[in-house]
Amino acid sequence: MTTFYLAVACILLLISSLLLRKANTVSRFLSLCVFIIAVMCFIAVYGAIGGVFIGVAAALLMGLVTAFALGKSVSSN
């Protein structure tokens, strides 16, 4: 069950990062809701204090991975 919670939380963090790529209000609100659900999954695995720290660190990491994988390349002229 622990592996399931961790997998779901990481997938939800990835979805949250992808939703933030759109700049409209609805996708930002959905991204926040998905992030809160992901943190709840981490809290279920690691406990209250550890879950929040792991959730925030994993969100930053997933955001970086999403930016590197799907970011636009900038060409200098």
PDB file with one MODEL, atoms N, CA, C and O in Angstrom:
MODEL        1
ATOM      1  N   MET A   1       0.818  -1.188   0.000  1.00  0.00           N
ATOM      2  CA  MET A   1       0.000   0.000   0.000  1.00  0.00           C
ATOM      3  C   MET A   1       0.869   1.261   0.000  1.00  0.00           C
ATOM      4  O   MET A   1       0.489   2.281  -0.576  1.00  0.00           O
ATOM      5  N   THR A   2       2.022   1.186   0.641  1.00  0.00           N
ATOM      6  CA  THR A   2       2.938   2.329   0.670  1.00  0.00           C
ATOM      7  C   THR A   2       3.407   2.686  -0.730  1.00  0.00           C
ATOM      8  O   THR A   2       3.454   3.860  -1.097  1.00  0.00           O
ATOM      9  N   THR A   3       3.754   1.674  -1.506  1.00  0.00           N
ATOM     10  CA  THR A   3       4.196   1.920  -2.875  1.00  0.00           C
ATOM     11  C   THR A   3       3.085   2.541  -3.696  1.00  0.00           C
ATOM     12  O   THR A   3       3.346   3.412  -4.525  1.00  0.00           O
ATOM     13  N   PHE A   4       1.859   2.113  -3.484  1.00  0.00           N
ATOM     14  CA  PHE A   4       0.722   2.679  -4.201  1.00  0.00           C
ATOM     15  C   PHE A   4       0.559   4.163  -3.882  1.00  0.00           C
ATOM     16  O   PHE A   4       0.386   4.979  -4.787  1.00  0.00           O
ATOM     17  N   TYR A   5       0.613   4.514  -2.587  1.00  0.00           N
ATOM     18  CA  TYR A   5       0.484   5.921  -2.192  1.00  0.00           C
ATOM     19  C   TYR A   5       1.606   6.769  -2.781  1.00  0.00           C
ATOM     20  O   TYR A   5       1.366   7.881  -3.250  1.00  0.00           O
ATOM     21  N   LEU A   6       2.823   6.248  -2.759  1.00  0.00           N
ATOM     22  CA  LEU A   6       3.943   7.002  -3.309  1.00  0.00           C
ATOM     23  C   LEU A   6       3.810   7.192  -4.813  1.00  0.00           C
ATOM     24  O   LEU A   6       4.089   8.274  -5.330  1.00  0.00           O
ATOM     25  N   ALA A   7       3.386   6.149  -5.518  1.00  0.00           N
ATOM     26  CA  ALA A   7       3.204   6.265  -6.966  1.00  0.00           C
ATOM     27  C   ALA A   7       2.094   7.259  -7.306  1.00  0.00           C
ATOM     28  O   ALA A   7       2.248   8.082  -8.208  1.00  0.00           O
ATOM     29  N   VAL A   8       0.982   7.180  -6.588  1.00  0.00           N
ATOM     30  CA  VAL A   8      -0.129   8.107  -6.828  1.00  0.00           C
ATOM     31  C   VAL A   8       0.300   9.534  -6.533  1.00  0.00           C
ATOM     32  O   VAL A   8      -0.032  10.451  -7.285  1.00  0.00           O
ATOM     33  N   ALA A   9       1.035   9.732  -5.446  1.00  0.00           N
ATOM     34  CA  ALA A   9       1.474  11.079  -5.086  1.00  0.00           C
ATOM     35  C   ALA A   9       2.416  11.657  -6.137  1.00  0.00           C
ATOM     36  O   ALA A   9       2.294  12.830  -6.491  1.00  0.00           O
ATOM     37  N   CYS A  10       3.341  10.866  -6.634  1.00  0.00           N
ATOM     38  CA  CYS A  10       4.263  11.358  -7.660  1.00  0.00           C
ATOM     39  C   CYS A  10       3.529  11.663  -8.966  1.00  0.00           C
ATOM     40  O   CYS A  10       3.838  12.654  -9.627  1.00  0.00           O
ATOM     41  N   ILE A  11       2.576  10.835  -9.340  1.00  0.00           N
ATOM     42  CA  ILE A  11       1.789  11.098 -10.544  1.00  0.00           C
ATOM     43  C   ILE A  11       0.960  12.366 -10.369  1.00  0.00           C
ATOM     44  O   ILE A  11       0.847  13.167 -11.297  1.00  0.00           O
ATOM     45  N   LEU A  12       0.383  12.550  -9.191  1.00  0.00           N
ATOM     46  CA  LEU A  12      -0.384  13.765  -8.933  1.00  0.00           C
ATOM     47  C   LEU A  12       0.500  15.005  -8.956  1.00  0.00           C
ATOM     48  O   LEU A  12       0.064  16.058  -9.421  1.00  0.00           O
ATOM     49  N   LEU A  13       1.720  14.904  -8.468  1.00  0.00           N
ATOM     50  CA  LEU A  13       2.638  16.038  -8.538  1.00  0.00           C
ATOM     51  C   LEU A  13       3.004  16.367  -9.974  1.00  0.00           C
ATOM     52  O   LEU A  13       3.136  17.537 -10.333  1.00  0.00           O
ATOM     53  N   LEU A  14       3.166  15.352 -10.786  1.00  0.00           N
ATOM     54  CA  LEU A  14       3.449  15.585 -12.197  1.00  0.00           C
ATOM     55  C   LEU A  14       2.264  16.257 -12.881  1.00  0.00           C
ATOM     56  O   LEU A  14       2.452  17.176 -13.678  1.00  0.00           O
ATOM     57  N   ILE A  15       1.060  15.816 -12.583  1.00  0.00           N
ATOM     58  CA  ILE A  15      -0.139  16.435 -13.141  1.00  0.00           C
ATOM     59  C   ILE A  15      -0.246  17.883 -12.667  1.00  0.00           C
ATOM     60  O   ILE A  15      -0.618  18.766 -13.440  1.00  0.00           O
ATOM     61  N   SER A  16       0.078  18.124 -11.405  1.00  0.00           N
ATOM     62  CA  SER A  16       0.046  19.486 -10.874  1.00  0.00           C
ATOM     63  C   SER A  16       1.023  20.392 -11.625  1.00  0.00           C
ATOM     64  O   SER A  16       0.694  21.532 -11.950  1.00  0.00           O
ATOM     65  N   SER A  17       2.213  19.884 -11.895  1.00  0.00           N
ATOM     66  CA  SER A  17       3.189  20.667 -12.645  1.00  0.00           C
ATOM     67  C   SER A  17       2.725  20.933 -14.066  1.00  0.00           C
ATOM     68  O   SER A  17       2.925  22.025 -14.598  1.00  0.00           O
ATOM     69  N   LEU A  18       2.109  19.939 -14.675  1.00  0.00           N
ATOM     70  CA  LEU A  18       1.608  20.133 -16.036  1.00  0.00           C
ATOM     71  C   LEU A  18       0.454  21.127 -16.078  1.00  0.00           C
ATOM     72  O   LEU A  18       0.330  21.887 -17.038  1.00  0.00           O
ATOM     73  N   LEU A  19      -0.385  21.131 -15.059  1.00  0.00           N
ATOM     74  CA  LEU A  19      -1.482  22.098 -15.009  1.00  0.00           C
ATOM     75  C   LEU A  19      -0.974  23.524 -14.837  1.00  0.00           C
ATOM     76  O   LEU A  19      -1.612  24.466 -15.308  1.00  0.00           O
ATOM     77  N   LEU A  20       0.159  23.694 -14.173  1.00  0.00           N
ATOM     78  CA  LEU A  20       0.702  25.040 -13.993  1.00  0.00           C
ATOM     79  C   LEU A  20       1.282  25.617 -15.276  1.00  0.00           C
ATOM     80  O   LEU A  20       1.545  26.818 -15.344  1.00  0.00           O
ATOM     81  N   ARG A  21       1.485  24.793 -16.284  1.00  0.00           N
ATOM     82  CA  ARG A  21       2.009  25.300 -17.547  1.00  0.00           C
ATOM     83  C   ARG A  21       0.993  26.186 -18.257  1.00  0.00           C
ATOM     84  O   ARG A  21       1.377  27.044 -19.052  1.00  0.00           O
ATOM     85  N   LYS A  22      -0.289  25.994 -17.987  1.00  0.00           N
ATOM     86  CA  LYS A  22      -1.313  26.891 -18.519  1.00  0.00           C
ATOM     87  C   LYS A  22      -1.460  28.049 -17.552  1.00  0.00           C
ATOM     88  O   LYS A  22      -1.343  27.869 -16.340  1.00  0.00           O
ATOM     89  N   ALA A  23      -1.712  29.221 -18.073  1.00  0.00           N
ATOM     90  CA  ALA A  23      -1.717  30.408 -17.212  1.00  0.00           C
ATOM     91  C   ALA A  23      -3.113  30.874 -16.832  1.00  0.00           C
ATOM     92  O   ALA A  23      -3.264  31.993 -16.342  1.00  0.00           O
ATOM     93  N   ASN A  24      -4.142  30.054 -17.042  1.00  0.00           N
ATOM     94  CA  ASN A  24      -5.475  30.534 -16.677  1.00  0.00           C
ATOM     95  C   ASN A  24      -5.801  30.188 -15.229  1.00  0.00           C
ATOM     96  O   ASN A  24      -5.136  29.359 -14.607  1.00  0.00           O
ATOM     97  N   THR A  25      -6.827  30.831 -14.713  1.00  0.00           N
ATOM     98  CA  THR A  25      -7.178  30.717 -13.299  1.00  0.00           C
ATOM     99  C   THR A  25      -7.648  29.325 -12.925  1.00  0.00           C
ATOM    100  O   THR A  25      -7.318  28.827 -11.849  1.00  0.00           O
ATOM    101  N   VAL A  26      -8.412  28.693 -13.798  1.00  0.00           N
ATOM    102  CA  VAL A  26      -8.966  27.371 -13.493  1.00  0.00           C
ATOM    103  C   VAL A  26      -7.859  26.339 -13.354  1.00  0.00           C
ATOM    104  O   VAL A  26      -7.893  25.526 -12.429  1.00  0.00           O
ATOM    105  N   SER A  27      -6.877  26.351 -14.252  1.00  0.00           N
ATOM    106  CA  SER A  27      -5.807  25.346 -14.172  1.00  0.00           C
ATOM    107  C   SER A  27      -4.923  25.581 -12.955  1.00  0.00           C
ATOM    108  O   SER A  27      -4.405  24.623 -12.381  1.00  0.00           O
ATOM    109  N   ARG A  28      -4.738  26.846 -12.544  1.00  0.00           N
ATOM    110  CA  ARG A  28      -3.961  27.102 -11.332  1.00  0.00           C
ATOM    111  C   ARG A  28      -4.694  26.596 -10.093  1.00  0.00           C
ATOM    112  O   ARG A  28      -4.072  26.055  -9.179  1.00  0.00           O
ATOM    113  N   PHE A  29      -6.014  26.771 -10.060  1.00  0.00           N
ATOM    114  CA  PHE A  29      -6.803  26.266  -8.933  1.00  0.00           C
ATOM    115  C   PHE A  29      -6.796  24.740  -8.904  1.00  0.00           C
ATOM    116  O   PHE A  29      -6.648  24.140  -7.839  1.00  0.00           O
ATOM    117  N   LEU A  30      -6.954  24.113 -10.064  1.00  0.00           N
ATOM    118  CA  LEU A  30      -6.889  22.645 -10.134  1.00  0.00           C
ATOM    119  C   LEU A  30      -5.514  22.134  -9.721  1.00  0.00           C
ATOM    120  O   LEU A  30      -5.403  21.108  -9.050  1.00  0.00           O
ATOM    121  N   SER A  31      -4.467  22.851 -10.121  1.00  0.00           N
ATOM    122  CA  SER A  31      -3.116  22.456  -9.749  1.00  0.00           C
ATOM    123  C   SER A  31      -2.940  22.497  -8.236  1.00  0.00           C
ATOM    124  O   SER A  31      -2.320  21.604  -7.659  1.00  0.00           O
ATOM    125  N   LEU A  32      -3.478  23.518  -7.598  1.00  0.00           N
ATOM    126  CA  LEU A  32      -3.406  23.602  -6.143  1.00  0.00           C
ATOM    127  C   LEU A  32      -4.158  22.456  -5.483  1.00  0.00           C
ATOM    128  O   LEU A  32      -3.666  21.862  -4.524  1.00  0.00           O
ATOM    129  N   CYS A  33      -5.352  22.139  -5.992  1.00  0.00           N
ATOM    130  CA  CYS A  33      -6.136  21.028  -5.430  1.00  0.00           C
ATOM    131  C   CYS A  33      -5.417  19.698  -5.594  1.00  0.00           C
ATOM    132  O   CYS A  33      -5.386  18.888  -4.667  1.00  0.00           O
ATOM    133  N   VAL A  34      -4.838  19.468  -6.771  1.00  0.00           N
ATOM    134  CA  VAL A  34      -4.104  18.227  -7.023  1.00  0.00           C
ATOM    135  C   VAL A  34      -2.868  18.152  -6.128  1.00  0.00           C
ATOM    136  O   VAL A  34      -2.531  17.080  -5.626  1.00  0.00           O
ATOM    137  N   PHE A  35      -2.188  19.290  -5.924  1.00  0.00           N
ATOM    138  CA  PHE A  35      -1.026  19.311  -5.041  1.00  0.00           C
ATOM    139  C   PHE A  35      -1.413  18.967  -3.603  1.00  0.00           C
ATOM    140  O   PHE A  35      -0.689  18.238  -2.925  1.00  0.00           O
ATOM    141  N   ILE A  36      -2.537  19.481  -3.138  1.00  0.00           N
ATOM    142  CA  ILE A  36      -2.987  19.173  -1.775  1.00  0.00           C
ATOM    143  C   ILE A  36      -3.307  17.688  -1.633  1.00  0.00           C
ATOM    144  O   ILE A  36      -3.001  17.088  -0.602  1.00  0.00           O
ATOM    145  N   ILE A  37      -3.912  17.093  -2.644  1.00  0.00           N
ATOM    146  CA  ILE A  37      -4.200  15.655  -2.601  1.00  0.00           C
ATOM    147  C   ILE A  37      -2.891  14.854  -2.582  1.00  0.00           C
ATOM    148  O   ILE A  37      -2.781  13.852  -1.875  1.00  0.00           O
ATOM    149  N   ALA A  38      -1.898  15.307  -3.367  1.00  0.00           N
ATOM    150  CA  ALA A  38      -0.601  14.625  -3.379  1.00  0.00           C
ATOM    151  C   ALA A  38       0.076  14.709  -2.012  1.00  0.00           C
ATOM    152  O   ALA A  38       0.657  13.729  -1.544  1.00  0.00           O
ATOM    153  N   VAL A  39       0.003  15.868  -1.378  1.00  0.00           N
ATOM    154  CA  VAL A  39       0.593  16.009  -0.046  1.00  0.00           C
ATOM    155  C   VAL A  39      -0.129  15.105   0.947  1.00  0.00           C
ATOM    156  O   VAL A  39       0.503  14.552   1.848  1.00  0.00           O
ATOM    157  N   MET A  40      -1.451  14.946   0.795  1.00  0.00           N
ATOM    158  CA  MET A  40      -2.187  14.024   1.674  1.00  0.00           C
ATOM    159  C   MET A  40      -1.707  12.591   1.495  1.00  0.00           C
ATOM    160  O   MET A  40      -1.624  11.837   2.465  1.00  0.00           O
ATOM    161  N   CYS A  41      -1.392  12.210   0.259  1.00  0.00           N
ATOM    162  CA  CYS A  41      -0.851  10.857   0.032  1.00  0.00           C
ATOM    163  C   CYS A  41       0.505  10.700   0.716  1.00  0.00           C
ATOM    164  O   CYS A  41       0.782   9.667   1.325  1.00  0.00           O
ATOM    165  N   PHE A  42       1.352  11.732   0.613  1.00  0.00           N
ATOM    166  CA  PHE A  42       2.645  11.663   1.295  1.00  0.00           C
ATOM    167  C   PHE A  42       2.469  11.632   2.804  1.00  0.00           C
ATOM    168  O   PHE A  42       3.211  10.938   3.498  1.00  0.00           O
ATOM    169  N   ILE A  43       1.495  12.377   3.323  1.00  0.00           N
ATOM    170  CA  ILE A  43       1.243  12.369   4.762  1.00  0.00           C
ATOM    171  C   ILE A  43       0.775  10.984   5.208  1.00  0.00           C
ATOM    172  O   ILE A  43       1.125  10.540   6.302  1.00  0.00           O
ATOM    173  N   ALA A  44      -0.007  10.301   4.380  1.00  0.00           N
ATOM    174  CA  ALA A  44      -0.455   8.950   4.724  1.00  0.00           C
ATOM    175  C   ALA A  44       0.719   7.991   4.857  1.00  0.00           C
ATOM    176  O   ALA A  44       0.664   7.038   5.635  1.00  0.00           O
ATOM    177  N   VAL A  45       1.783   8.244   4.096  1.00  0.00           N
ATOM    178  CA  VAL A  45       2.939   7.352   4.142  1.00  0.00           C
ATOM    179  C   VAL A  45       3.918   7.761   5.233  1.00  0.00           C
ATOM    180  O   VAL A  45       4.362   6.919   6.013  1.00  0.00           O
ATOM    181  N   TYR A  46       4.260   9.049   5.296  1.00  0.00           N
ATOM    182  CA  TYR A  46       5.359   9.496   6.157  1.00  0.00           C
ATOM    183  C   TYR A  46       4.929  10.149   7.463  1.00  0.00           C
ATOM    184  O   TYR A  46       5.785  10.431   8.301  1.00  0.00           O
ATOM    185  N   GLY A  47       3.659  10.399   7.669  1.00  0.00           N
ATOM    186  CA  GLY A  47       3.216  11.118   8.858  1.00  0.00           C
ATOM    187  C   GLY A  47       3.122  12.606   8.574  1.00  0.00           C
ATOM    188  O   GLY A  47       3.506  13.066   7.499  1.00  0.00           O
ATOM    189  N   ALA A  48       2.615  13.355   9.536  1.00  0.00           N
ATOM    190  CA  ALA A  48       2.283  14.761   9.307  1.00  0.00           C
ATOM    191  C   ALA A  48       3.505  15.620   8.984  1.00  0.00           C
ATOM    192  O   ALA A  48       3.516  16.318   7.970  1.00  0.00           O
ATOM    193  N   ILE A  49       4.513  15.579   9.814  1.00  0.00           N
ATOM    194  CA  ILE A  49       5.663  16.461   9.613  1.00  0.00           C
ATOM    195  C   ILE A  49       6.477  16.018   8.394  1.00  0.00           C
ATOM    196  O   ILE A  49       6.794  16.825   7.521  1.00  0.00           O
ATOM    197  N   GLY A  50       6.804  14.748   8.350  1.00  0.00           N
ATOM    198  CA  GLY A  50       7.600  14.234   7.233  1.00  0.00           C
ATOM    199  C   GLY A  50       6.874  14.323   5.906  1.00  0.00           C
ATOM    200  O   GLY A  50       7.494  14.568   4.871  1.00  0.00           O
ATOM    201  N   GLY A  51       5.557  14.125   5.929  1.00  0.00           N
ATOM    202  CA  GLY A  51       4.788  14.171   4.690  1.00  0.00           C
ATOM    203  C   GLY A  51       4.795  15.541   4.049  1.00  0.00           C
ATOM    204  O   GLY A  51       4.879  15.658   2.826  1.00  0.00           O
ATOM    205  N   VAL A  52       4.707  16.582   4.866  1.00  0.00           N
ATOM    206  CA  VAL A  52       4.736  17.935   4.317  1.00  0.00           C
ATOM    207  C   VAL A  52       6.113  18.245   3.736  1.00  0.00           C
ATOM    208  O   VAL A  52       6.211  18.803   2.643  1.00  0.00           O
ATOM    209  N   PHE A  53       7.174  17.889   4.456  1.00  0.00           N
ATOM    210  CA  PHE A  53       8.517  18.146   3.931  1.00  0.00           C
ATOM    211  C   PHE A  53       8.768  17.358   2.654  1.00  0.00           C
ATOM    212  O   PHE A  53       9.290  17.905   1.683  1.00  0.00           O
ATOM    213  N   ILE A  54       8.403  16.083   2.641  1.00  0.00           N
ATOM    214  CA  ILE A  54       8.604  15.252   1.458  1.00  0.00           C
ATOM    215  C   ILE A  54       7.732  15.757   0.307  1.00  0.00           C
ATOM    216  O   ILE A  54       8.174  15.788  -0.842  1.00  0.00           O
ATOM    217  N   GLY A  55       6.496  16.151   0.614  1.00  0.00           N
ATOM    218  CA  GLY A  55       5.585  16.647  -0.423  1.00  0.00           C
ATOM    219  C   GLY A  55       6.097  17.911  -1.089  1.00  0.00           C
ATOM    220  O   GLY A  55       6.061  18.018  -2.315  1.00  0.00           O
ATOM    221  N   VAL A  56       6.568  18.861  -0.311  1.00  0.00           N
ATOM    222  CA  VAL A  56       7.074  20.112  -0.882  1.00  0.00           C
ATOM    223  C   VAL A  56       8.359  19.856  -1.671  1.00  0.00           C
ATOM    224  O   VAL A  56       8.525  20.385  -2.770  1.00  0.00           O
ATOM    225  N   ALA A  57       9.257  19.055  -1.123  1.00  0.00           N
ATOM    226  CA  ALA A  57      10.503  18.756  -1.842  1.00  0.00           C
ATOM    227  C   ALA A  57      10.228  17.990  -3.131  1.00  0.00           C
ATOM    228  O   ALA A  57      10.847  18.263  -4.159  1.00  0.00           O
ATOM    229  N   ALA A  58       9.309  17.040  -3.083  1.00  0.00           N
ATOM    230  CA  ALA A  58       8.979  16.284  -4.292  1.00  0.00           C
ATOM    231  C   ALA A  58       8.289  17.171  -5.321  1.00  0.00           C
ATOM    232  O   ALA A  58       8.502  16.993  -6.520  1.00  0.00           O
ATOM    233  N   ALA A  59       7.467  18.124  -4.883  1.00  0.00           N
ATOM    234  CA  ALA A  59       6.818  19.040  -5.820  1.00  0.00           C
ATOM    235  C   ALA A  59       7.844  19.907  -6.529  1.00  0.00           C
ATOM    236  O   ALA A  59       7.748  20.130  -7.736  1.00  0.00           O
ATOM    237  N   LEU A  60       8.823  20.394  -5.783  1.00  0.00           N
ATOM    238  CA  LEU A  60       9.879  21.179  -6.417  1.00  0.00           C
ATOM    239  C   LEU A  60      10.665  20.342  -7.423  1.00  0.00           C
ATOM    240  O   LEU A  60      11.004  20.814  -8.508  1.00  0.00           O
ATOM    241  N   LEU A  61      10.947  19.111  -7.055  1.00  0.00           N
ATOM    242  CA  LEU A  61      11.673  18.226  -7.959  1.00  0.00           C
ATOM    243  C   LEU A  61      10.851  17.902  -9.204  1.00  0.00           C
ATOM    244  O   LEU A  61      11.384  17.919 -10.314  1.00  0.00           O
ATOM    245  N   MET A  62       9.572  17.609  -9.037  1.00  0.00           N
ATOM    246  CA  MET A  62       8.715  17.323 -10.194  1.00  0.00           C
ATOM    247  C   MET A  62       8.567  18.559 -11.081  1.00  0.00           C
ATOM    248  O   MET A  62       8.514  18.446 -12.305  1.00  0.00           O
ATOM    249  N   GLY A  63       8.501  19.738 -10.461  1.00  0.00           N
ATOM    250  CA  GLY A  63       8.437  20.973 -11.248  1.00  0.00           C
ATOM    251  C   GLY A  63       9.691  21.169 -12.078  1.00  0.00           C
ATOM    252  O   GLY A  63       9.617  21.589 -13.233  1.00  0.00           O
ATOM    253  N   LEU A  64      10.853  20.862 -11.489  1.00  0.00           N
ATOM    254  CA  LEU A  64      12.105  20.957 -12.239  1.00  0.00           C
ATOM    255  C   LEU A  64      12.158  19.954 -13.381  1.00  0.00           C
ATOM    256  O   LEU A  64      12.566  20.290 -14.493  1.00  0.00           O
ATOM    257  N   VAL A  65      11.751  18.737 -13.107  1.00  0.00           N
ATOM    258  CA  VAL A  65      11.752  17.703 -14.148  1.00  0.00           C
ATOM    259  C   VAL A  65      10.804  18.091 -15.275  1.00  0.00           C
ATOM    260  O   VAL A  65      11.130  17.922 -16.450  1.00  0.00           O
ATOM    261  N   THR A  66       9.625  18.612 -14.919  1.00  0.00           N
ATOM    262  CA  THR A  66       8.670  19.040 -15.940  1.00  0.00           C
ATOM    263  C   THR A  66       9.235  20.196 -16.753  1.00  0.00           C
ATOM    264  O   THR A  66       9.085  20.222 -17.974  1.00  0.00           O
ATOM    265  N   ALA A  67       9.876  21.141 -16.101  1.00  0.00           N
ATOM    266  CA  ALA A  67      10.458  22.274 -16.818  1.00  0.00           C
ATOM    267  C   ALA A  67      11.560  21.818 -17.768  1.00  0.00           C
ATOM    268  O   ALA A  67      11.648  22.304 -18.896  1.00  0.00           O
ATOM    269  N   PHE A  68      12.399  20.890 -17.319  1.00  0.00           N
ATOM    270  CA  PHE A  68      13.470  20.406 -18.183  1.00  0.00           C
ATOM    271  C   PHE A  68      12.927  19.587 -19.350  1.00  0.00           C
ATOM    272  O   PHE A  68      13.407  19.711 -20.477  1.00  0.00           O
ATOM    273  N   ALA A  69      11.934  18.757 -19.084  1.00  0.00           N
ATOM    274  CA  ALA A  69      11.425  17.862 -20.121  1.00  0.00           C
ATOM    275  C   ALA A  69      10.539  18.589 -21.125  1.00  0.00           C
ATOM    276  O   ALA A  69      10.601  18.305 -22.321  1.00  0.00           O
ATOM    277  N   LEU A  70       9.719  19.522 -20.656  1.00  0.00           N
ATOM    278  CA  LEU A  70       8.732  20.140 -21.540  1.00  0.00           C
ATOM    279  C   LEU A  70       8.946  21.626 -21.753  1.00  0.00           C
ATOM    280  O   LEU A  70       8.112  22.286 -22.373  1.00  0.00           O
ATOM    281  N   GLY A  71      10.038  22.159 -21.254  1.00  0.00           N
ATOM    282  CA  GLY A  71      10.293  23.591 -21.408  1.00  0.00           C
ATOM    283  C   GLY A  71      10.680  23.938 -22.838  1.00  0.00           C
ATOM    284  O   GLY A  71      11.121  23.092 -23.615  1.00  0.00           O
ATOM    285  N   LYS A  72      10.497  25.220 -23.155  1.00  0.00           N
ATOM    286  CA  LYS A  72      10.866  25.702 -24.484  1.00  0.00           C
ATOM    287  C   LYS A  72      12.348  26.046 -24.485  1.00  0.00           C
ATOM    288  O   LYS A  72      12.875  26.566 -23.502  1.00  0.00           O
ATOM    289  N   SER A  73      13.011  25.753 -25.591  1.00  0.00           N
ATOM    290  CA  SER A  73      14.408  26.128 -25.700  1.00  0.00           C
ATOM    291  C   SER A  73      14.486  27.590 -26.124  1.00  0.00           C
ATOM    292  O   SER A  73      13.702  28.053 -26.954  1.00  0.00           O
ATOM    293  N   VAL A  74      15.418  28.291 -25.556  1.00  0.00           N
ATOM    294  CA  VAL A  74      15.594  29.707 -25.859  1.00  0.00           C
ATOM    295  C   VAL A  74      16.793  29.825 -26.782  1.00  0.00           C
ATOM    296  O   VAL A  74      17.889  29.361 -26.466  1.00  0.00           O
ATOM    297  N   SER A  75      16.569  30.446 -27.918  1.00  0.00           N
ATOM    298  CA  SER A  75      17.680  30.637 -28.853  1.00  0.00           C
ATOM    299  C   SER A  75      18.100  32.089 -28.798  1.00  0.00           C
ATOM    300  O   SER A  75      17.265  32.991 -28.859  1.00  0.00           O
ATOM    301  N   SER A  76      19.387  32.311 -28.682  1.00  0.00           N
ATOM    302  CA  SER A  76      19.901  33.679 -28.642  1.00  0.00           C
ATOM    303  C   SER A  76      20.205  34.142 -30.059  1.00  0.00           C
ATOM    304  O   SER A  76      20.790  33.416 -30.863  1.00  0.00           O
ATOM    305  N   ASN A  77      19.797  35.351 -30.336  1.00  0.00           N
ATOM    306  CA  ASN A  77      20.032  35.906 -31.695  1.00  0.00           C
ATOM    307  C   ASN A  77      21.131  36.927 -31.669  1.00  0.00           C
ATOM    308  O   ASN A  77      21.468  37.498 -32.706  1.00  0.00           O
TER     309      ASN A  77
ENDMDL
END
